[in-house]
């Protein structure tokens, strides 16, 4: 079993230079390694993160990200501070990398050292894109804690846009934390969570109804067909081979498809059971033909492949002609190549008939 490489030993001089570098950047805590404070507390003069909203709330934070520690001097930030109203911005990538390299050399680590600790810790990310439509908010975030700034996708069903490009988000696994844009209080959600009353949004929907077109899909029903954790894989791509196999076995139609999807333990993207309505949308999205095998064979055999199909009248005439030929024709012997010629001699006929019984010819009795 290969041995893990030992942590490199740094000299006291290297450690001293690393501490100086961190002090010059003001990187004394987790979020300060990635985001430069944008304000100074009007009471104590400490560097802080300043947020404000359109409702007049002003909040100073010591730390960005979970648990969003507020600075104690300002009583939730409701002061007449002349601090800038601009949101905090992330440090340039080259600066973050210098801080991360220096942070590794000091004795007291700021960031989690082991892979297991990093996995359990909350990480800080920057919102780069937001798409809000049809009661669905899709957010692309950029992880600031890694040198390559990996990107992740967050999806939430809500009635208002909760994030904008430039906002900061804390995330750990499938859980995300950020500030409510109206109250500046922290929100913690699970990826794909629904912050809506679905009974109100989807009120009046008959789940046994069979829709005829995809445009009949309600906005919140889209959660059943796309995974929140990825932007590439969809339920219709995953279940298309399943529906094709169902069709070969004669399992077609929204009601049957929904029943067998549930019976085989298959769920929608958000883990819900299939209804005939959702199965109908799935069939439309996959494009799998809903014909039973014998129906497909029948329709295939009746297609015109360039040959004129015989009519009933033509077929009947051929049968009658065939019957006349078979009645009038004399069967050939196995070795005969041509049919035998009938004799015209009356005496010869009489002899042949006499062999069958008492047949005589007047004036020529034997």
Coordinates of C-alpha atoms in Angstrom, one line a residue:
X1 CA 0.0 0.0 0.0
X2 CA 1.6 3.3 -1.1
X3 CA 2.5 5.7 1.8
X4 CA 0.9 9.1 1.8
X5 CA 3.4 11.9 1.2
X6 CA 4.3 13.6 4.5
X7 CA 3.4 17.3 4.9
X8 CA 6.4 19.4 3.9
X9 CA 8.3 21.1 6.7
X10 CA 8.6 24.9 6.4
X11 CA 11.4 26.9 8.0
X12 CA 10.6 29.7 10.5
X13 CA 11.5 32.2 7.9
X14 CA 9.0 30.8 5.5
X15 CA 6.3 30.8 8.2
X16 CA 7.1 34.4 9.1
X17 CA 6.8 35.6 5.5
X18 CA 3.5 33.6 5.2
X19 CA 2.1 35.4 8.3
X20 CA 3.1 38.8 6.9
X21 CA 1.4 38.0 3.6
X22 CA -1.9 37.0 5.3
X23 CA -1.8 40.2 7.5
X24 CA -1.2 42.3 4.4
X25 CA -4.3 40.8 2.8
X26 CA -6.3 40.9 6.1
X27 CA -7.0 37.2 5.7
X28 CA -7.6 36.4 9.4
X29 CA -10.7 34.3 9.0
X30 CA -12.3 31.9 6.5
X31 CA -14.3 34.3 4.4
X32 CA -11.5 36.9 4.5
X33 CA -9.4 34.5 2.5
X34 CA -11.8 34.8 -0.4
X35 CA -13.7 38.1 0.1
X36 CA -12.2 41.5 0.9
X37 CA -14.2 43.4 3.6
X38 CA -16.0 46.3 2.0
X39 CA -16.6 48.5 5.1
X40 CA -15.3 49.7 8.4
X41 CA -17.5 49.5 11.6
X42 CA -18.4 53.1 12.6
X43 CA -18.1 52.2 16.3
X44 CA -14.9 50.1 16.7
X45 CA -13.2 50.7 13.4
X46 CA -12.9 47.0 12.5
X47 CA -13.1 45.8 8.9
X48 CA -16.5 44.3 8.3
X49 CA -18.8 43.2 5.5
X50 CA -21.7 45.6 4.9
X51 CA -25.1 44.7 3.4
X52 CA -28.2 46.9 2.8
X53 CA -31.5 46.4 1.2
X54 CA -34.3 48.5 -0.4
X55 CA -36.3 48.5 2.8
X56 CA -33.6 50.5 4.8
X57 CA -32.0 47.5 6.6
X58 CA -28.3 47.8 7.1
X59 CA -26.3 44.8 8.4
X60 CA -22.6 44.4 9.3
X61 CA -21.2 40.9 9.3
X62 CA -17.9 39.7 10.8
X63 CA -18.1 36.7 8.6
X64 CA -19.8 35.9 5.3
X65 CA -21.4 32.5 4.9
X66 CA -22.9 30.1 7.4
X67 CA -23.6 31.1 10.2
X68 CA -23.5 34.7 8.9
X69 CA -22.1 36.2 12.1
X70 CA -23.3 39.8 12.6
X71 CA -21.0 42.4 14.0
X72 CA -22.1 43.2 17.6
X73 CA -21.4 47.0 17.6
X74 CA -24.2 48.1 15.3
X75 CA -27.4 46.5 16.6
X76 CA -28.3 44.7 13.4
X77 CA -26.8 47.4 11.4
X78 CA -29.5 50.1 12.0
X79 CA -27.1 53.0 12.4
X80 CA -26.4 56.2 10.5
X81 CA -23.1 54.8 9.2
X82 CA -21.6 56.4 6.2
X83 CA -20.3 53.0 5.0
X84 CA -20.4 52.2 1.3
X85 CA -23.6 50.6 0.0
X86 CA -21.7 48.4 -2.5
X87 CA -21.9 44.7 -1.9
X88 CA -18.7 42.8 -1.0
X89 CA -16.8 41.3 -3.9
X90 CA -14.6 38.3 -4.1
X91 CA -10.8 38.7 -4.3
X92 CA -9.1 38.2 -7.6
X93 CA -8.2 34.5 -8.2
X94 CA -4.5 35.2 -8.2
X95 CA -4.8 36.9 -4.8
X96 CA -6.9 33.9 -3.4
X97 CA -4.2 31.5 -4.6
X98 CA -1.4 33.5 -2.9
X99 CA -3.5 33.5 0.4
X100 CA -4.1 29.7 0.1
X101 CA -0.4 29.0 -0.4
X102 CA 0.6 31.2 2.5
X103 CA -2.1 29.7 4.7
X104 CA -0.7 26.2 4.3
X105 CA 2.7 27.3 5.9
X106 CA 1.4 28.7 9.2
X107 CA 1.1 26.6 12.3
X108 CA -2.5 27.6 13.0
X109 CA -4.5 26.8 9.9
X110 CA -7.5 29.0 8.9
X111 CA -9.0 26.6 6.4
X112 CA -9.7 22.8 7.0
X113 CA -6.6 20.8 6.3
X114 CA -7.9 17.3 5.8
X115 CA -10.1 16.2 3.0
X116 CA -12.7 14.8 5.5
X117 CA -12.8 18.1 7.3
X118 CA -13.2 20.1 4.1
X119 CA -16.1 17.9 3.1
X120 CA -17.9 18.5 6.4
X121 CA -17.2 22.3 6.5
X122 CA -19.3 25.0 4.9
X123 CA -17.7 26.4 1.7
X124 CA -18.1 29.9 0.3
X125 CA -19.3 30.4 -3.3
X126 CA -20.1 33.3 -5.6
X127 CA -23.3 33.5 -7.6
X128 CA -22.3 34.0 -11.3
X129 CA -25.7 33.4 -13.1
X130 CA -29.3 33.4 -12.1
X131 CA -32.3 32.3 -14.3
X132 CA -35.7 32.9 -12.7
X133 CA -38.8 31.9 -14.7
X134 CA -42.0 30.0 -14.3
X135 CA -41.5 30.0 -10.5
X136 CA -38.2 28.2 -10.8
X137 CA -34.8 29.8 -9.9
X138 CA -31.7 28.1 -11.4
X139 CA -28.5 29.5 -9.9
X140 CA -24.9 28.8 -11.1
X141 CA -22.4 29.2 -8.3
X142 CA -18.6 29.3 -8.4
X143 CA -16.7 27.6 -5.5
X144 CA -14.2 30.1 -4.1
X145 CA -12.4 27.6 -1.9
X146 CA -10.8 25.7 -4.7
X147 CA -8.0 26.9 -7.0
X148 CA -9.9 25.9 -10.1
X149 CA -13.2 27.5 -8.8
X150 CA -15.5 24.6 -9.6
X151 CA -19.0 25.4 -10.6
X152 CA -22.2 23.9 -9.1
X153 CA -25.9 24.3 -9.8
X154 CA -28.6 25.2 -7.4
X155 CA -32.3 25.0 -8.2
X156 CA -35.2 26.3 -6.1
X157 CA -39.0 26.7 -6.7
X158 CA -40.1 30.0 -5.3
X159 CA -42.4 32.9 -6.1
X160 CA -39.6 35.6 -6.2
X161 CA -36.0 35.8 -7.2
X162 CA -33.9 35.3 -4.0
X163 CA -30.4 35.6 -5.5
X164 CA -28.6 37.8 -7.9
X165 CA -25.2 37.6 -9.7
X166 CA -22.6 38.8 -7.3
X167 CA -24.3 37.4 -4.1
X168 CA -22.5 35.0 -1.8
X169 CA -23.7 31.6 -0.9
X170 CA -22.5 29.0 1.7
X171 CA -22.9 25.4 0.7
X172 CA -22.2 22.0 2.1
X173 CA -23.2 19.0 0.1
X174 CA -26.7 19.5 -1.1
X175 CA -27.6 22.3 1.4
X176 CA -27.2 26.0 0.7
X177 CA -27.4 29.1 2.9
X178 CA -27.7 32.7 1.8
X179 CA -29.3 36.1 2.8
X180 CA -32.9 36.9 2.1
X181 CA -32.8 39.9 -0.2
X182 CA -35.7 41.6 1.7
X183 CA -35.0 40.9 5.4
X184 CA -31.2 40.1 5.2
X185 CA -31.9 37.1 7.4
X186 CA -30.2 33.9 6.5
X187 CA -32.1 31.2 4.5
X188 CA -31.1 27.6 4.5
X189 CA -32.5 25.3 1.8
X190 CA -31.9 22.0 0.1
X191 CA -31.2 21.8 -3.6
X192 CA -34.4 21.4 -5.5
X193 CA -36.5 22.5 -2.5
X194 CA -40.0 23.9 -3.1
X195 CA -40.7 27.2 -1.2
X196 CA -44.3 27.3 -2.5
X197 CA -47.7 26.1 -1.7
X198 CA -48.2 23.6 -4.5
X199 CA -51.9 23.2 -3.7
X200 CA -52.3 26.9 -4.7
X201 CA -50.0 26.8 -7.7
X202 CA -51.3 23.5 -9.1
X203 CA -54.8 23.9 -7.8
X204 CA -57.5 22.3 -10.0
X205 CA -55.1 19.9 -11.8
X206 CA -56.6 16.5 -12.4
X207 CA -53.6 14.1 -12.1
X208 CA -55.5 11.4 -14.1
X209 CA -55.9 13.8 -17.0
X210 CA -54.0 12.9 -20.2
X211 CA -52.5 16.1 -21.7
X212 CA -52.0 16.2 -25.4
X213 CA -49.1 18.7 -25.6
X214 CA -46.1 19.6 -23.5
X215 CA -47.2 23.2 -23.3
X216 CA -50.0 22.0 -20.9
X217 CA -47.3 21.5 -18.2
X218 CA -47.6 23.7 -15.2
X219 CA -44.4 25.5 -14.2
X220 CA -43.9 23.6 -10.9
X221 CA -44.4 20.2 -12.8
X222 CA -41.1 20.7 -14.5
X223 CA -39.4 19.6 -11.2
X224 CA -40.4 16.1 -12.1
X225 CA -38.3 16.0 -15.3
X226 CA -34.9 17.6 -14.5
X227 CA -32.5 16.8 -11.7
X228 CA -31.4 19.7 -9.5
X229 CA -27.9 18.4 -9.1
X230 CA -27.0 18.4 -12.8
X231 CA -27.9 20.4 -15.8
X232 CA -27.3 17.6 -18.4
X233 CA -29.2 14.5 -17.3
X234 CA -33.0 14.5 -17.6
X235 CA -35.6 12.0 -16.7
X236 CA -36.7 11.6 -20.3
X237 CA -33.2 10.7 -21.4
X238 CA -32.9 8.2 -18.5
X239 CA -36.3 6.6 -19.0
X240 CA -36.5 6.6 -22.8
X241 CA -35.0 3.0 -23.1
X242 CA -37.4 1.9 -20.3
X243 CA -40.4 3.2 -22.3
X244 CA -39.1 1.5 -25.4
X245 CA -38.9 -1.8 -23.6
X246 CA -42.4 -1.2 -22.2
X247 CA -43.8 -0.7 -25.7
X248 CA -42.3 -3.9 -27.0
X249 CA -44.1 -5.7 -24.2
X250 CA -47.4 -4.0 -25.0
X251 CA -47.2 -1.6 -22.0
X252 CA -48.4 1.6 -23.6
X253 CA -50.6 4.5 -22.7
X254 CA -50.1 7.0 -19.8
X255 CA -52.1 5.0 -17.2
X256 CA -50.2 1.7 -17.9
X257 CA -46.8 3.4 -18.1
X258 CA -47.4 5.3 -14.8
X259 CA -48.4 2.0 -13.1
X260 CA -45.4 0.0 -14.3
X261 CA -43.0 2.9 -13.6
X262 CA -44.2 2.9 -10.0
X263 CA -44.3 -0.9 -9.8
X264 CA -40.6 -1.1 -10.9
X265 CA -39.5 1.5 -8.3
X266 CA -38.9 4.4 -10.6
X267 CA -39.6 7.9 -9.4
X268 CA -39.7 11.4 -10.9
X269 CA -36.7 13.7 -10.7
X270 CA -37.8 15.0 -7.2
X271 CA -38.7 11.5 -5.9
X272 CA -42.5 11.6 -6.5
X273 CA -44.6 8.7 -7.8
X274 CA -45.7 8.8 -11.4
X275 CA -49.3 9.9 -12.2
X276 CA -51.0 9.3 -15.6
X277 CA -50.6 13.1 -16.2
X278 CA -46.9 13.1 -15.6
X279 CA -46.5 9.8 -17.5
X280 CA -48.2 11.5 -20.5
X281 CA -45.7 14.3 -20.4
X282 CA -42.9 11.8 -20.2
X283 CA -44.2 10.0 -23.3
X284 CA -44.4 13.3 -25.2
X285 CA -40.9 14.3 -24.1
X286 CA -39.3 10.9 -25.0
X287 CA -41.2 10.5 -28.3
X288 CA -41.6 6.8 -27.8
X289 CA -44.5 5.4 -30.1
X290 CA -47.4 4.1 -28.1
X291 CA -48.4 1.2 -30.3
X292 CA -48.7 -2.4 -29.2
X293 CA -46.5 -4.9 -31.1
X294 CA -49.4 -6.5 -33.1
X295 CA -50.6 -3.0 -34.1
X296 CA -47.2 -2.0 -35.3
X297 CA -46.9 -5.3 -37.3
X298 CA -50.4 -4.7 -38.9
X299 CA -49.6 -1.1 -39.8
X300 CA -46.2 -2.2 -41.3
X301 CA -47.7 -5.0 -43.4
X302 CA -50.3 -2.7 -44.9
X303 CA -47.8 -0.1 -46.0
X304 CA -47.3 0.6 -49.7
X305 CA -43.7 -0.3 -50.6
X306 CA -44.0 0.7 -54.3
X307 CA -46.2 -2.3 -55.4
X308 CA -49.8 -1.9 -56.3
X309 CA -52.0 -3.7 -53.8
X310 CA -54.5 -6.1 -55.4
X311 CA -58.2 -5.1 -55.1
X312 CA -60.9 -7.5 -54.0
X313 CA -62.3 -7.8 -57.6
X314 CA -58.9 -8.7 -59.0
X315 CA -58.2 -11.3 -56.3
X316 CA -61.6 -12.9 -56.9
X317 CA -61.1 -13.1 -60.7
X318 CA -57.7 -14.8 -60.1
X319 CA -59.3 -17.4 -57.9
X320 CA -62.1 -18.3 -60.4
X321 CA -59.5 -18.5 -63.2
X322 CA -57.4 -20.8 -61.1
X323 CA -60.4 -23.0 -60.3
X324 CA -61.4 -23.4 -64.1
X325 CA -57.9 -24.4 -65.0
X326 CA -57.7 -27.0 -62.3
X327 CA -61.1 -28.6 -63.2
X328 CA -60.5 -28.8 -67.0
X329 CA -56.9 -29.8 -67.0
X330 CA -56.0 -33.5 -67.1
X331 CA -53.3 -34.5 -64.5
X332 CA -50.0 -35.5 -66.0
X333 CA -48.3 -38.7 -65.2
X334 CA -45.1 -38.4 -63.3
X335 CA -42.9 -39.3 -66.3
X336 CA -45.1 -37.7 -69.0
X337 CA -43.7 -34.6 -70.6
X338 CA -46.8 -33.9 -72.9
X339 CA -50.5 -34.8 -72.5
X340 CA -51.7 -38.0 -74.2
X341 CA -53.8 -37.7 -77.4
X342 CA -57.3 -39.1 -77.4
X343 CA -58.0 -41.8 -80.0
X344 CA -60.8 -41.2 -82.7
X345 CA -61.3 -45.0 -83.5
X346 CA -64.8 -46.1 -82.4
X347 CA -63.7 -49.8 -82.1
X348 CA -60.9 -48.8 -79.8
X349 CA -63.3 -46.9 -77.6
X350 CA -65.6 -49.9 -77.5
X351 CA -62.8 -52.2 -76.4
X352 CA -61.8 -49.9 -73.7
X353 CA -65.3 -49.5 -72.3
X354 CA -66.0 -53.3 -72.5
X355 CA -63.2 -53.9 -69.9
X356 CA -65.2 -51.8 -67.4
X357 CA -68.4 -53.9 -67.7
X358 CA -70.9 -55.4 -70.1
X359 CA -70.5 -52.9 -72.9
X360 CA -71.1 -54.2 -76.5
X361 CA -71.5 -52.8 -79.9
X362 CA -74.4 -53.9 -82.2
X363 CA -73.3 -56.1 -85.0
X364 CA -70.0 -56.8 -83.4
X365 CA -70.7 -58.9 -80.3
X366 CA -67.8 -61.1 -79.1

